[in-house]
PDB file of C-alpha atoms in Angstrom:
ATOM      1  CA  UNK A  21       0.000   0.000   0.000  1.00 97.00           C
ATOM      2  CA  UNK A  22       1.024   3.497  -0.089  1.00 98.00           C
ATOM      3  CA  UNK A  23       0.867   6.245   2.315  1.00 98.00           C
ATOM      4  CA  UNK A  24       0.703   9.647   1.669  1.00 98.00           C
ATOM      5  CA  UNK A  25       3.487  11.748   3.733  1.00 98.00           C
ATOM      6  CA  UNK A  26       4.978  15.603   2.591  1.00 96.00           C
ATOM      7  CA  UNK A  27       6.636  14.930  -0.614  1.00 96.00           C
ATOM      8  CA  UNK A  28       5.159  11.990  -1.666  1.00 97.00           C
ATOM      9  CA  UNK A  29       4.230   8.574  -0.809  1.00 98.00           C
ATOM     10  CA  UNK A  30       5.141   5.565   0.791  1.00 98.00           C
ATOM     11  CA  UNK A  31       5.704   1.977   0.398  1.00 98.00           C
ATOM     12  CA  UNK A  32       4.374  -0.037   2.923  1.00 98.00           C
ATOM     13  CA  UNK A  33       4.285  -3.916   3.092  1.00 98.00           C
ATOM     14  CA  UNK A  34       1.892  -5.836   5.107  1.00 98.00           C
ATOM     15  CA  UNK A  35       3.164  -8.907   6.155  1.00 97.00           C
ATOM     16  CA  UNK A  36      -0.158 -11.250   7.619  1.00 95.00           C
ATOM     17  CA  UNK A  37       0.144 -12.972  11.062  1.00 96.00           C
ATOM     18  CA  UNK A  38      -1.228 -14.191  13.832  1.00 96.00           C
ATOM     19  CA  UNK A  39      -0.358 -11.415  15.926  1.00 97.00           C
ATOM     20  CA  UNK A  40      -0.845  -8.237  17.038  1.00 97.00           C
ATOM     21  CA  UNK A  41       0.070  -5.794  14.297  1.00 97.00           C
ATOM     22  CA  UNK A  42       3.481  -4.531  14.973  1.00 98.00           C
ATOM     23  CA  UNK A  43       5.694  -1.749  13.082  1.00 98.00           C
ATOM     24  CA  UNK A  44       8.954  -2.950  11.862  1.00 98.00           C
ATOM     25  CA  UNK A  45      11.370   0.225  11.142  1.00 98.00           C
ATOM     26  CA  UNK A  46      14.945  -0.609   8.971  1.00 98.00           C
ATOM     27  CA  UNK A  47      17.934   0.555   9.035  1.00 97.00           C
ATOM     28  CA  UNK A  48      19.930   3.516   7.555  1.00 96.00           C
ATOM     29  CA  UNK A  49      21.052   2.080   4.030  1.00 93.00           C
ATOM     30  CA  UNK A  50      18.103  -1.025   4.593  1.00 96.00           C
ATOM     31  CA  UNK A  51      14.678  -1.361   3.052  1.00 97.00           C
ATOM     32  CA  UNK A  52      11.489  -2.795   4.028  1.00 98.00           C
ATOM     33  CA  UNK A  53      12.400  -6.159   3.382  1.00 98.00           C
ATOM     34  CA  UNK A  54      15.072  -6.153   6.157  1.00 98.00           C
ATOM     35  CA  UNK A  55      12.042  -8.032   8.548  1.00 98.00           C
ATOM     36  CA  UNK A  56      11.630 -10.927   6.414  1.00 96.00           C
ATOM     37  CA  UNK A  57      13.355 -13.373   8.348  1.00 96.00           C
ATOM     38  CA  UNK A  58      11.314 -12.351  11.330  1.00 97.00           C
ATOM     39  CA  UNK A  59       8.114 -12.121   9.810  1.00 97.00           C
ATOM     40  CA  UNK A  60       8.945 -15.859   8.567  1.00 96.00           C
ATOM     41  CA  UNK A  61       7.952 -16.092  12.644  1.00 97.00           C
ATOM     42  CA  UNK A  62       4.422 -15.341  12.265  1.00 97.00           C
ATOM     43  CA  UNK A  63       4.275 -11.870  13.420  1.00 98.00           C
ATOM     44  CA  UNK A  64       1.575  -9.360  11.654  1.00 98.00           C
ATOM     45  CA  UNK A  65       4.105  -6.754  10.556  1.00 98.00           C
ATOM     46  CA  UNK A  66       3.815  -3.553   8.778  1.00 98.00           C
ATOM     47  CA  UNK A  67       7.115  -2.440   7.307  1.00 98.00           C
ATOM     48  CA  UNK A  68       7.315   0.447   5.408  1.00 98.00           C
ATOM     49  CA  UNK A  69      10.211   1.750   3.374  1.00 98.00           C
ATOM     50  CA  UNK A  70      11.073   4.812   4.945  1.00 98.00           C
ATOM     51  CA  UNK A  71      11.571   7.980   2.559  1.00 97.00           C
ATOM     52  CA  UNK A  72      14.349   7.378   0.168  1.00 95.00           C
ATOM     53  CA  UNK A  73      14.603   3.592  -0.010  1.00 96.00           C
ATOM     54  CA  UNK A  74      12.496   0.740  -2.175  1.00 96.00           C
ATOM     55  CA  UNK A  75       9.588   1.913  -3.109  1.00 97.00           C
ATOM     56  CA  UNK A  76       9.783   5.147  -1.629  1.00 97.00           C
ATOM     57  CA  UNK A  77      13.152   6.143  -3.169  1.00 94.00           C
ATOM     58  CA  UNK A  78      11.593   9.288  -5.313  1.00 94.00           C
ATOM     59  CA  UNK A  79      10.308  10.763  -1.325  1.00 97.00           C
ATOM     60  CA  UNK A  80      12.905  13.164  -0.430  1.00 94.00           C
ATOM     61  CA  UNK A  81      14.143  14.684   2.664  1.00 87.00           C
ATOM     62  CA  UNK A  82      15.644  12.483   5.665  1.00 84.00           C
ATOM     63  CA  UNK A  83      15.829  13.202   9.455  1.00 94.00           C
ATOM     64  CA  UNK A  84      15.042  10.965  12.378  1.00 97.00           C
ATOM     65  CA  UNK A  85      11.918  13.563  13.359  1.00 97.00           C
ATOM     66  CA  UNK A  86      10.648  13.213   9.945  1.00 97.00           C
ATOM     67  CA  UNK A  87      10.930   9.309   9.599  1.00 98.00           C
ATOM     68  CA  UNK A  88       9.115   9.195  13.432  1.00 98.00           C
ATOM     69  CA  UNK A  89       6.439  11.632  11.764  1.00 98.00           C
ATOM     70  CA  UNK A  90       6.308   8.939   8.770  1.00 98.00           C
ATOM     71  CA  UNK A  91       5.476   6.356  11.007  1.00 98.00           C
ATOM     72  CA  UNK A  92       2.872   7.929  12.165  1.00 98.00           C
ATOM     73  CA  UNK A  93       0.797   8.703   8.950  1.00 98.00           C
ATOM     74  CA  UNK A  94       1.560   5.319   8.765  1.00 98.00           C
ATOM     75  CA  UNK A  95      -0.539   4.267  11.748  1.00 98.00           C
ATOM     76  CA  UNK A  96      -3.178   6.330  10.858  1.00 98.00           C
ATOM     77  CA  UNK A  97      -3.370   5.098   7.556  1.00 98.00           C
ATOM     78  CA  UNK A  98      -4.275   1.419   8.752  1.00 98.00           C
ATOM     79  CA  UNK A  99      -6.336   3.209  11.407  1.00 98.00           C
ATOM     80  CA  UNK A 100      -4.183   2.050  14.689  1.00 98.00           C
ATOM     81  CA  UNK A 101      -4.340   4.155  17.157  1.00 98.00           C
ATOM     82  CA  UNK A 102      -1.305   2.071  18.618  1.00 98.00           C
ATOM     83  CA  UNK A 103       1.575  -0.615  17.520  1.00 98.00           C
ATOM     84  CA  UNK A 104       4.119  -2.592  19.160  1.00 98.00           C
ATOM     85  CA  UNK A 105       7.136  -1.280  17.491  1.00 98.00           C
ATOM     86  CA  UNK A 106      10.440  -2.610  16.509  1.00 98.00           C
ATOM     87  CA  UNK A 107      13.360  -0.784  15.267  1.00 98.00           C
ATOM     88  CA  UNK A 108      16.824  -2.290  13.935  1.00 98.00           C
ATOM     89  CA  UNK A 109      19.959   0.247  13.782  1.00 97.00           C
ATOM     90  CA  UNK A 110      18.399   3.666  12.556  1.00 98.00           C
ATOM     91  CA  UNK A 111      15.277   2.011  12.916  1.00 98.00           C
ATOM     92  CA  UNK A 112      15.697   1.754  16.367  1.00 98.00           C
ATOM     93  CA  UNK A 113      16.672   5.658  16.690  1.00 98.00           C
ATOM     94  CA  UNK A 114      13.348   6.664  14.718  1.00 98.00           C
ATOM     95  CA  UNK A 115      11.348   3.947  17.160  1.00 98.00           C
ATOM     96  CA  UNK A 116      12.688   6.032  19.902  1.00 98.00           C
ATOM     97  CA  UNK A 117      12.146   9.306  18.493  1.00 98.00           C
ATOM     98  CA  UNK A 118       8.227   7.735  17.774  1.00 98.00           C
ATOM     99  CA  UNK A 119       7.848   7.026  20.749  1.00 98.00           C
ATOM    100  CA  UNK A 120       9.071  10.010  23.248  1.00 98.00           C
ATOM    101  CA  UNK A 121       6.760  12.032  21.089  1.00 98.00           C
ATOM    102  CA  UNK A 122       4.380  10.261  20.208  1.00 98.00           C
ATOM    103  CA  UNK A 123       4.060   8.045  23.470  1.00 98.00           C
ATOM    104  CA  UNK A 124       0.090   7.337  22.998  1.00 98.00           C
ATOM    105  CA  UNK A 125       0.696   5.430  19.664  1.00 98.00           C
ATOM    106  CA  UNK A 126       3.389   3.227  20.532  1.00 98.00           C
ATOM    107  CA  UNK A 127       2.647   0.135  22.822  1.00 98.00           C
ATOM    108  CA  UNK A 128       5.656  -1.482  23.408  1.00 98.00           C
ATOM    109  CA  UNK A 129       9.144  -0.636  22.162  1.00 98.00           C
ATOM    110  CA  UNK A 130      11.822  -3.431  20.654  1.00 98.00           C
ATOM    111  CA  UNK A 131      15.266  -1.908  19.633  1.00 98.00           C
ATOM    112  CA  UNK A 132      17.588  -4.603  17.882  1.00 98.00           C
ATOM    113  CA  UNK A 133      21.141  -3.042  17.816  1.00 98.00           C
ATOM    114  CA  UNK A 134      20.386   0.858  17.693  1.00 97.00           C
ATOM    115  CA  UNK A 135      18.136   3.459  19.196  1.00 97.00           C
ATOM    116  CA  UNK A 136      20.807   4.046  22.322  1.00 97.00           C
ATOM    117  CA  UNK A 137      23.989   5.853  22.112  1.00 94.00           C
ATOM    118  CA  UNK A 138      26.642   3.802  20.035  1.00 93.00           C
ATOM    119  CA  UNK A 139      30.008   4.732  21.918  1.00 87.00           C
ATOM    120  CA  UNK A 140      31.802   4.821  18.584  1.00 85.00           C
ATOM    121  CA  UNK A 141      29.904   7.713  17.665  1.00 87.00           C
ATOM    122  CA  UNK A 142      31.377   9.673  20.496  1.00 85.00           C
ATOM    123  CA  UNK A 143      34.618   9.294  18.463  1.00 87.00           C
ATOM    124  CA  UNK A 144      33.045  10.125  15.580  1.00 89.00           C
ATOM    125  CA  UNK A 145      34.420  13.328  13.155  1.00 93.00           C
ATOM    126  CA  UNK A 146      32.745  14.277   9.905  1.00 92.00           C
ATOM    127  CA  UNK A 147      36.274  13.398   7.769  1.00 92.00           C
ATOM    128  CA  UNK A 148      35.872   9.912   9.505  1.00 92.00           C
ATOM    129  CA  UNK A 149      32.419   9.404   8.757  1.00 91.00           C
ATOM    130  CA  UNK A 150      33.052  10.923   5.135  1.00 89.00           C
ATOM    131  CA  UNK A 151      35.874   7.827   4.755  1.00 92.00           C
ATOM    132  CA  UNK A 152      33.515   5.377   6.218  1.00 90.00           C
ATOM    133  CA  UNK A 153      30.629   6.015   3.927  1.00 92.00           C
ATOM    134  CA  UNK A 154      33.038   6.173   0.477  1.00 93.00           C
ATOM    135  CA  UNK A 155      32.334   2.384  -0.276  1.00 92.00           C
ATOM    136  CA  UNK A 156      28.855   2.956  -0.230  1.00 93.00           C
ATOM    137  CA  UNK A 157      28.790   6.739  -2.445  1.00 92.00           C
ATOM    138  CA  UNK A 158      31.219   4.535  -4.458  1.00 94.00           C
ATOM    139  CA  UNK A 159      28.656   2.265  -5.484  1.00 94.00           C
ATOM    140  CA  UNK A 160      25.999   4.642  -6.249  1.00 94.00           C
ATOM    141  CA  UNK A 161      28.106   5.717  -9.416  1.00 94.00           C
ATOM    142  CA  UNK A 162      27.926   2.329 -11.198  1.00 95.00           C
ATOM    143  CA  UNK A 163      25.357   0.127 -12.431  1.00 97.00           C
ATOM    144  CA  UNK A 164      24.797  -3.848 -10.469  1.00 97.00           C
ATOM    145  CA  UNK A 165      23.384  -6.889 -11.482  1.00 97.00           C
ATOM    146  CA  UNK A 166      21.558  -8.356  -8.961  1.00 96.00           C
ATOM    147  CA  UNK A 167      24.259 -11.483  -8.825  1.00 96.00           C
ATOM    148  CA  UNK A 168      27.136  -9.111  -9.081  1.00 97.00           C
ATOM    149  CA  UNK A 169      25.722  -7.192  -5.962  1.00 97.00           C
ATOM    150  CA  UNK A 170      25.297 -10.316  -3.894  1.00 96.00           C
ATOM    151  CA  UNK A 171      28.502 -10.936  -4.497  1.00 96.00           C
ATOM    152  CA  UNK A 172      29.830  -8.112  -2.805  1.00 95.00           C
ATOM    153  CA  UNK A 173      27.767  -8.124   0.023  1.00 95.00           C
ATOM    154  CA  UNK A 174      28.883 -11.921   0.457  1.00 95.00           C
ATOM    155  CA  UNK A 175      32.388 -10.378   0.890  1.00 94.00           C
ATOM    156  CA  UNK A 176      30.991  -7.831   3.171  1.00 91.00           C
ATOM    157  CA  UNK A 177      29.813  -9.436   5.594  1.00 93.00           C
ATOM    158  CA  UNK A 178      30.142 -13.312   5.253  1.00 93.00           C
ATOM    159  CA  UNK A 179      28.000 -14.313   8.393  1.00 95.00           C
ATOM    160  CA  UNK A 180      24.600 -13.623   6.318  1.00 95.00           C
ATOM    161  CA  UNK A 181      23.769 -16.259   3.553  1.00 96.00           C
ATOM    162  CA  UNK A 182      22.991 -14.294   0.426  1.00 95.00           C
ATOM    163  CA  UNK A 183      21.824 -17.495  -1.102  1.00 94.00           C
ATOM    164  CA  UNK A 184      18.892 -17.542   1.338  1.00 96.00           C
ATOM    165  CA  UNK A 185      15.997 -16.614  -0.465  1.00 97.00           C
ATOM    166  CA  UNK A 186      14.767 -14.149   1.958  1.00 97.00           C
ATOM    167  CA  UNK A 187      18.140 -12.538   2.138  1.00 96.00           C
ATOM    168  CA  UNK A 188      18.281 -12.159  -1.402  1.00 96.00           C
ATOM    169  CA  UNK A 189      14.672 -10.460  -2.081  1.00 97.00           C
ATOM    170  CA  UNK A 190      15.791  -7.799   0.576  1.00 97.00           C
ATOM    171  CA  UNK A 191      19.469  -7.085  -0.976  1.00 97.00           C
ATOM    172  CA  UNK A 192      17.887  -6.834  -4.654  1.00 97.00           C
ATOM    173  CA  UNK A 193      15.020  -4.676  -3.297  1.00 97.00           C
ATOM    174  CA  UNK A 194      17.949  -2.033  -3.376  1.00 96.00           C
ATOM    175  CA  UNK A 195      18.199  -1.757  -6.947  1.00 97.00           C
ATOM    176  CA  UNK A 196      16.058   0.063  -9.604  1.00 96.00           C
ATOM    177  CA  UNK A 197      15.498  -2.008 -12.682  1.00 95.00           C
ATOM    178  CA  UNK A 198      18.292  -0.499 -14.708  1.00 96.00           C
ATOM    179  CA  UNK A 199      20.730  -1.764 -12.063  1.00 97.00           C
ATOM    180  CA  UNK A 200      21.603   1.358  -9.858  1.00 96.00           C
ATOM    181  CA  UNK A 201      20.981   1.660  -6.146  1.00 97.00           C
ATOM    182  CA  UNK A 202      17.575   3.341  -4.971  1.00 96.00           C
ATOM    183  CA  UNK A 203      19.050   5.330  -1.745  1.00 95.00           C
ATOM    184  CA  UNK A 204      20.638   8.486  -3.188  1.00 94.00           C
ATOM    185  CA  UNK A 205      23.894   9.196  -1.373  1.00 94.00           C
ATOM    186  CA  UNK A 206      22.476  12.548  -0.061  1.00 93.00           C
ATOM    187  CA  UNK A 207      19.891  10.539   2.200  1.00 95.00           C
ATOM    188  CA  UNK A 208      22.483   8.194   3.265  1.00 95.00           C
ATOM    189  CA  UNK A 209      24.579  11.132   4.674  1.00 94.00           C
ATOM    190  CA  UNK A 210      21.830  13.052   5.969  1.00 94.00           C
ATOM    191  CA  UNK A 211      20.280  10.413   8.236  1.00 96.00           C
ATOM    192  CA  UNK A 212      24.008   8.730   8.690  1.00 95.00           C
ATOM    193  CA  UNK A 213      24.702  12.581  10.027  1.00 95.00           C
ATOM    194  CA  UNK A 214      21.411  12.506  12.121  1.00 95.00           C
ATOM    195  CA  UNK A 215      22.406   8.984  13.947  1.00 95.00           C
ATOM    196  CA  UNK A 216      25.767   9.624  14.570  1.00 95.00           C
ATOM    197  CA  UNK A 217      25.693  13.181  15.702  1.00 94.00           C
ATOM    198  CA  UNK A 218      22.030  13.648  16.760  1.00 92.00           C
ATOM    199  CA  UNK A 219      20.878  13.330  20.034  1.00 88.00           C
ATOM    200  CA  UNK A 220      19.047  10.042  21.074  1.00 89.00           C
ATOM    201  CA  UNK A 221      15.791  11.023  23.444  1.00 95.00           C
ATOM    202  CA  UNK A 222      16.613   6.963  25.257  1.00 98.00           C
ATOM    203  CA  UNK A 223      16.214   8.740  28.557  1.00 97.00           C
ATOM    204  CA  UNK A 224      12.687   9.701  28.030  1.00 98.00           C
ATOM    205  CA  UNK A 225      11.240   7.019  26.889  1.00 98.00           C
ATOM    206  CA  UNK A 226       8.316   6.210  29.295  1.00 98.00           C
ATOM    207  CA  UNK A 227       6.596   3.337  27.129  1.00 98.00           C
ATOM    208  CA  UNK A 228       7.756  -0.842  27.743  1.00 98.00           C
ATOM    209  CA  UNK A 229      11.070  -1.434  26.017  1.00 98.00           C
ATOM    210  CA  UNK A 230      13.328  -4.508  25.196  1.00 98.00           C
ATOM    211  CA  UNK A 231      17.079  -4.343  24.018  1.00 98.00           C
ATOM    212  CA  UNK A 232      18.458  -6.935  22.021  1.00 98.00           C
ATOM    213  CA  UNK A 233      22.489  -6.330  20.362  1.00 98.00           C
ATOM    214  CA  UNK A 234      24.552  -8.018  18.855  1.00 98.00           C
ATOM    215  CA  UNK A 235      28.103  -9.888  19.443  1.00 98.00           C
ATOM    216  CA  UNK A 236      30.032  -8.536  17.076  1.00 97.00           C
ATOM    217  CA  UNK A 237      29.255  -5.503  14.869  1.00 95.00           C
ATOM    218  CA  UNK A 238      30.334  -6.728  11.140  1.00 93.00           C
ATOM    219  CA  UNK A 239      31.919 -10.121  10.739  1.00 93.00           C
ATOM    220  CA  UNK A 240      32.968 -12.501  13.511  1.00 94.00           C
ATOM    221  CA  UNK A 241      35.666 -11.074  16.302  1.00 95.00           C
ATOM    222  CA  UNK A 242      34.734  -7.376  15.635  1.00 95.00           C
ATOM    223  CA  UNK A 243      34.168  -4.822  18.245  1.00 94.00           C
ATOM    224  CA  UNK A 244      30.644  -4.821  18.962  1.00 97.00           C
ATOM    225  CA  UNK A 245      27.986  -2.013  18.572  1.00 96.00           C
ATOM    226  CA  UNK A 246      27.151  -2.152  22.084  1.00 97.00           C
ATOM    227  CA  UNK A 247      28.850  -4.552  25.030  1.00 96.00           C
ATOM    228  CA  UNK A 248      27.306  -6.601  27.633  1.00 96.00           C
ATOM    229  CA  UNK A 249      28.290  -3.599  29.850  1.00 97.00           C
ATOM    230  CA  UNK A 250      27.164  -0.953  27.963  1.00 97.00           C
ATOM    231  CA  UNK A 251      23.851  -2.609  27.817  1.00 98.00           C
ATOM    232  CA  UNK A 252      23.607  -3.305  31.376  1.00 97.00           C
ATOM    233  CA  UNK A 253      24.770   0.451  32.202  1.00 97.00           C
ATOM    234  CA  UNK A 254      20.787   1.375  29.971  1.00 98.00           C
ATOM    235  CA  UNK A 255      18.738  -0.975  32.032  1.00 98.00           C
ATOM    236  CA  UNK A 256      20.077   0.745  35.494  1.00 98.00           C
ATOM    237  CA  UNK A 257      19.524   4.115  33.407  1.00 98.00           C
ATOM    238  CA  UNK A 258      15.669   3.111  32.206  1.00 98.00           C
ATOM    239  CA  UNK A 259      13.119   2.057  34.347  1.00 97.00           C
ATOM    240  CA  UNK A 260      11.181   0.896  31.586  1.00 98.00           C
ATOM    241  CA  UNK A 261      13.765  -1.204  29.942  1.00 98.00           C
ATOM    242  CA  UNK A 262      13.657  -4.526  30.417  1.00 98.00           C
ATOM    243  CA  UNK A 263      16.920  -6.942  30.815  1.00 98.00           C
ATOM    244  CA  UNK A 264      18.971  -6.899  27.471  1.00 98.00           C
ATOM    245  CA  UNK A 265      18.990  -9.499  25.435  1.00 98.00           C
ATOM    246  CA  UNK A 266      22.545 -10.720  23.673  1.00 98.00           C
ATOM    247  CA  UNK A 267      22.594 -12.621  20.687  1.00 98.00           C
ATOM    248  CA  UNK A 268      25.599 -14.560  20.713  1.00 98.00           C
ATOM    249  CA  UNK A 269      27.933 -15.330  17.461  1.00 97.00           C
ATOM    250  CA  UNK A 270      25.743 -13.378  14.983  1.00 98.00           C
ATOM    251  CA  UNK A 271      27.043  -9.737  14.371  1.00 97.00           C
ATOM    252  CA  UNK A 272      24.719  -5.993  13.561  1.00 97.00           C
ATOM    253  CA  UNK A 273      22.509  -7.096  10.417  1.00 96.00           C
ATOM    254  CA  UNK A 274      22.858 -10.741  11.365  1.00 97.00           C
ATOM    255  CA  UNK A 275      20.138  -9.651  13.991  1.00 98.00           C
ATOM    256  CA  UNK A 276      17.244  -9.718  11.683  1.00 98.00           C
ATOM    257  CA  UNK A 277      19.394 -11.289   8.591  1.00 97.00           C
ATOM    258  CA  UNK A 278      20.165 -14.338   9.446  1.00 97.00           C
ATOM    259  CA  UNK A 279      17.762 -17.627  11.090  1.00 97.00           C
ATOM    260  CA  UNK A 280      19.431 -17.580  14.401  1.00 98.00           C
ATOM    261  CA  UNK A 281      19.574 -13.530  15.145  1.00 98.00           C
ATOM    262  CA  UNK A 282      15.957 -13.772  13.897  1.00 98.00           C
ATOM    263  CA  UNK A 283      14.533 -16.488  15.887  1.00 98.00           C
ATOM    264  CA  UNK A 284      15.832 -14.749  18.897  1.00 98.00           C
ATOM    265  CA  UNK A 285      14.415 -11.497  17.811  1.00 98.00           C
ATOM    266  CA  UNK A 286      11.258 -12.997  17.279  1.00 98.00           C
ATOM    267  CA  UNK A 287      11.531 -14.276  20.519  1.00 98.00           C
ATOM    268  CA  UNK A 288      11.805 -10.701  22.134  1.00 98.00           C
ATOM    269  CA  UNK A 289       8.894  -9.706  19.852  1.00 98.00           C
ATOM    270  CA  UNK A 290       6.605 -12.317  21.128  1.00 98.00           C
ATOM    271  CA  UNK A 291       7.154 -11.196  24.466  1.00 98.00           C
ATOM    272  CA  UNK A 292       6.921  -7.382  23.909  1.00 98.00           C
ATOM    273  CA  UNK A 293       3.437  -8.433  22.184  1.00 98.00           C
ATOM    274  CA  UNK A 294       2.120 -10.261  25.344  1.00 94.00           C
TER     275      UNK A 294
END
């Protein structure tokens, strides 16, 4: 379906379960199609493709308060006035942004490796981030095939199977028929920009939350996104978070990407939905 929002529309999948309906936010560079491992699970998700991705590429602008405001015309448009929510890496910053405004719509809160204050960021200059992101502005001046650009994501990050089925609907969903890549670099700075250097509102959150992180943060042995310590430093911070939840030899997008960072996600889900 789409959904109108200022500047255009978006594309939102509904994915049919036998649960309560539950809003399933991506990532920065991700797409709708991140949560299809999880909704494999059962779950009654709506996941849209925020402004600038998928289906929604041609929508422009791209800030955490307008994604939040997104998800909101989003609600309405399926007529809930609330939704469990979930949100994975920038996801989980726009969940939390949702949901310190907008407190009444959102139920219950699920963060999966984002939405709290990554300590690399603190180290974090805009030369650095400018080298980190030239891979990816790199390859939005060529054209893929959709074999050639599993390929590199293979070498990327070799804990996800790109032969899975699932995995490889949501890494092709990034390209436009003609073989270029749907996020335009400008929206992958701005909102890379708005995570890294914006200010996360965790503190105020006042709705039911879960954590769940990751091991390692891409490919086995690496320095995770968030520690075991980190974690448990948030839950003695929050009142409403409940007791973090690490997934164990999986690393950031093998959270929702692979079948064991999904089951336990959908595992969290089920009991943020009770």
């Amino acid at each position: 379906m789409l959904v109108p929002v200022d500047g255009g529309d978006l594309a939102v999948e509904i994915h049919d379960g036998h649960t309560a309906p539950v809003l399933a936010i991506h990532g920065v560079s991700g797409s709708r199609k991140l949560w299809n491992r999880v909704a494999a699970h059962g779950f009654s998700l709506i996941t849209p493709d925020l402004r600038g991705r998928g289906d929604s590429s041609g929508v422009p602008g791209a800030t955490i308060r307008q994604h939040a405001d997104d998800m909101v015309r989003v609600l309405d448009a399926l007529e809930l006035p609330s939704a469990t929510v979930a949100g994975m890496s920038m996801g989980g910053y726009v969940a939390v942004d949702l949901a310190v405004r907008y407190p009444d719509r959102v139920r219950a809160l699920v963060l999966v490796d984002g939405g709290f204050p990554m300590p690399a960021h603190a180290q974090m200059t805009e030369e650095i981030l400018t080298a980190a992101l030239a891979p990816q502005l790199a390859a939005r001046e060529r054209t893929w095939t959709p074999d050639e650009y599993l390929a590199v994501q293979a070498v990327v990050d070799p804990l996800i199977d790109t032969t899975d089925p699932l995995v490889r609907e949501y890494y092709t969903h990034d390209l436009t028929a003609d073989g270029h890549l749907r996020l335009p670099a400008e929206t992958l700075l701005a909102d890379t920009r708005d995570v890294v250097f914006g200010e996360s509102r965790w503190q105020e959150l006042t709705v039911p939350t879960w954590f769940v992180h990751a091991e390692w943060s891409v490919g086995a042995d690496s320095a995770p996104a968030y520690t075991a310590e980190q974690a448990a430093g948030f839950r003695a911070a929050l009142p409403v978070l409940r007791e973090p939840v690490l997934i164990t030899e999986v690393d950031h997008g093998g959270t929702v990407l692979t079948r064991k960072g999904a089951a336990v996600t959908a595992e969290v889900l089920a009991e943020a939905l009770k």
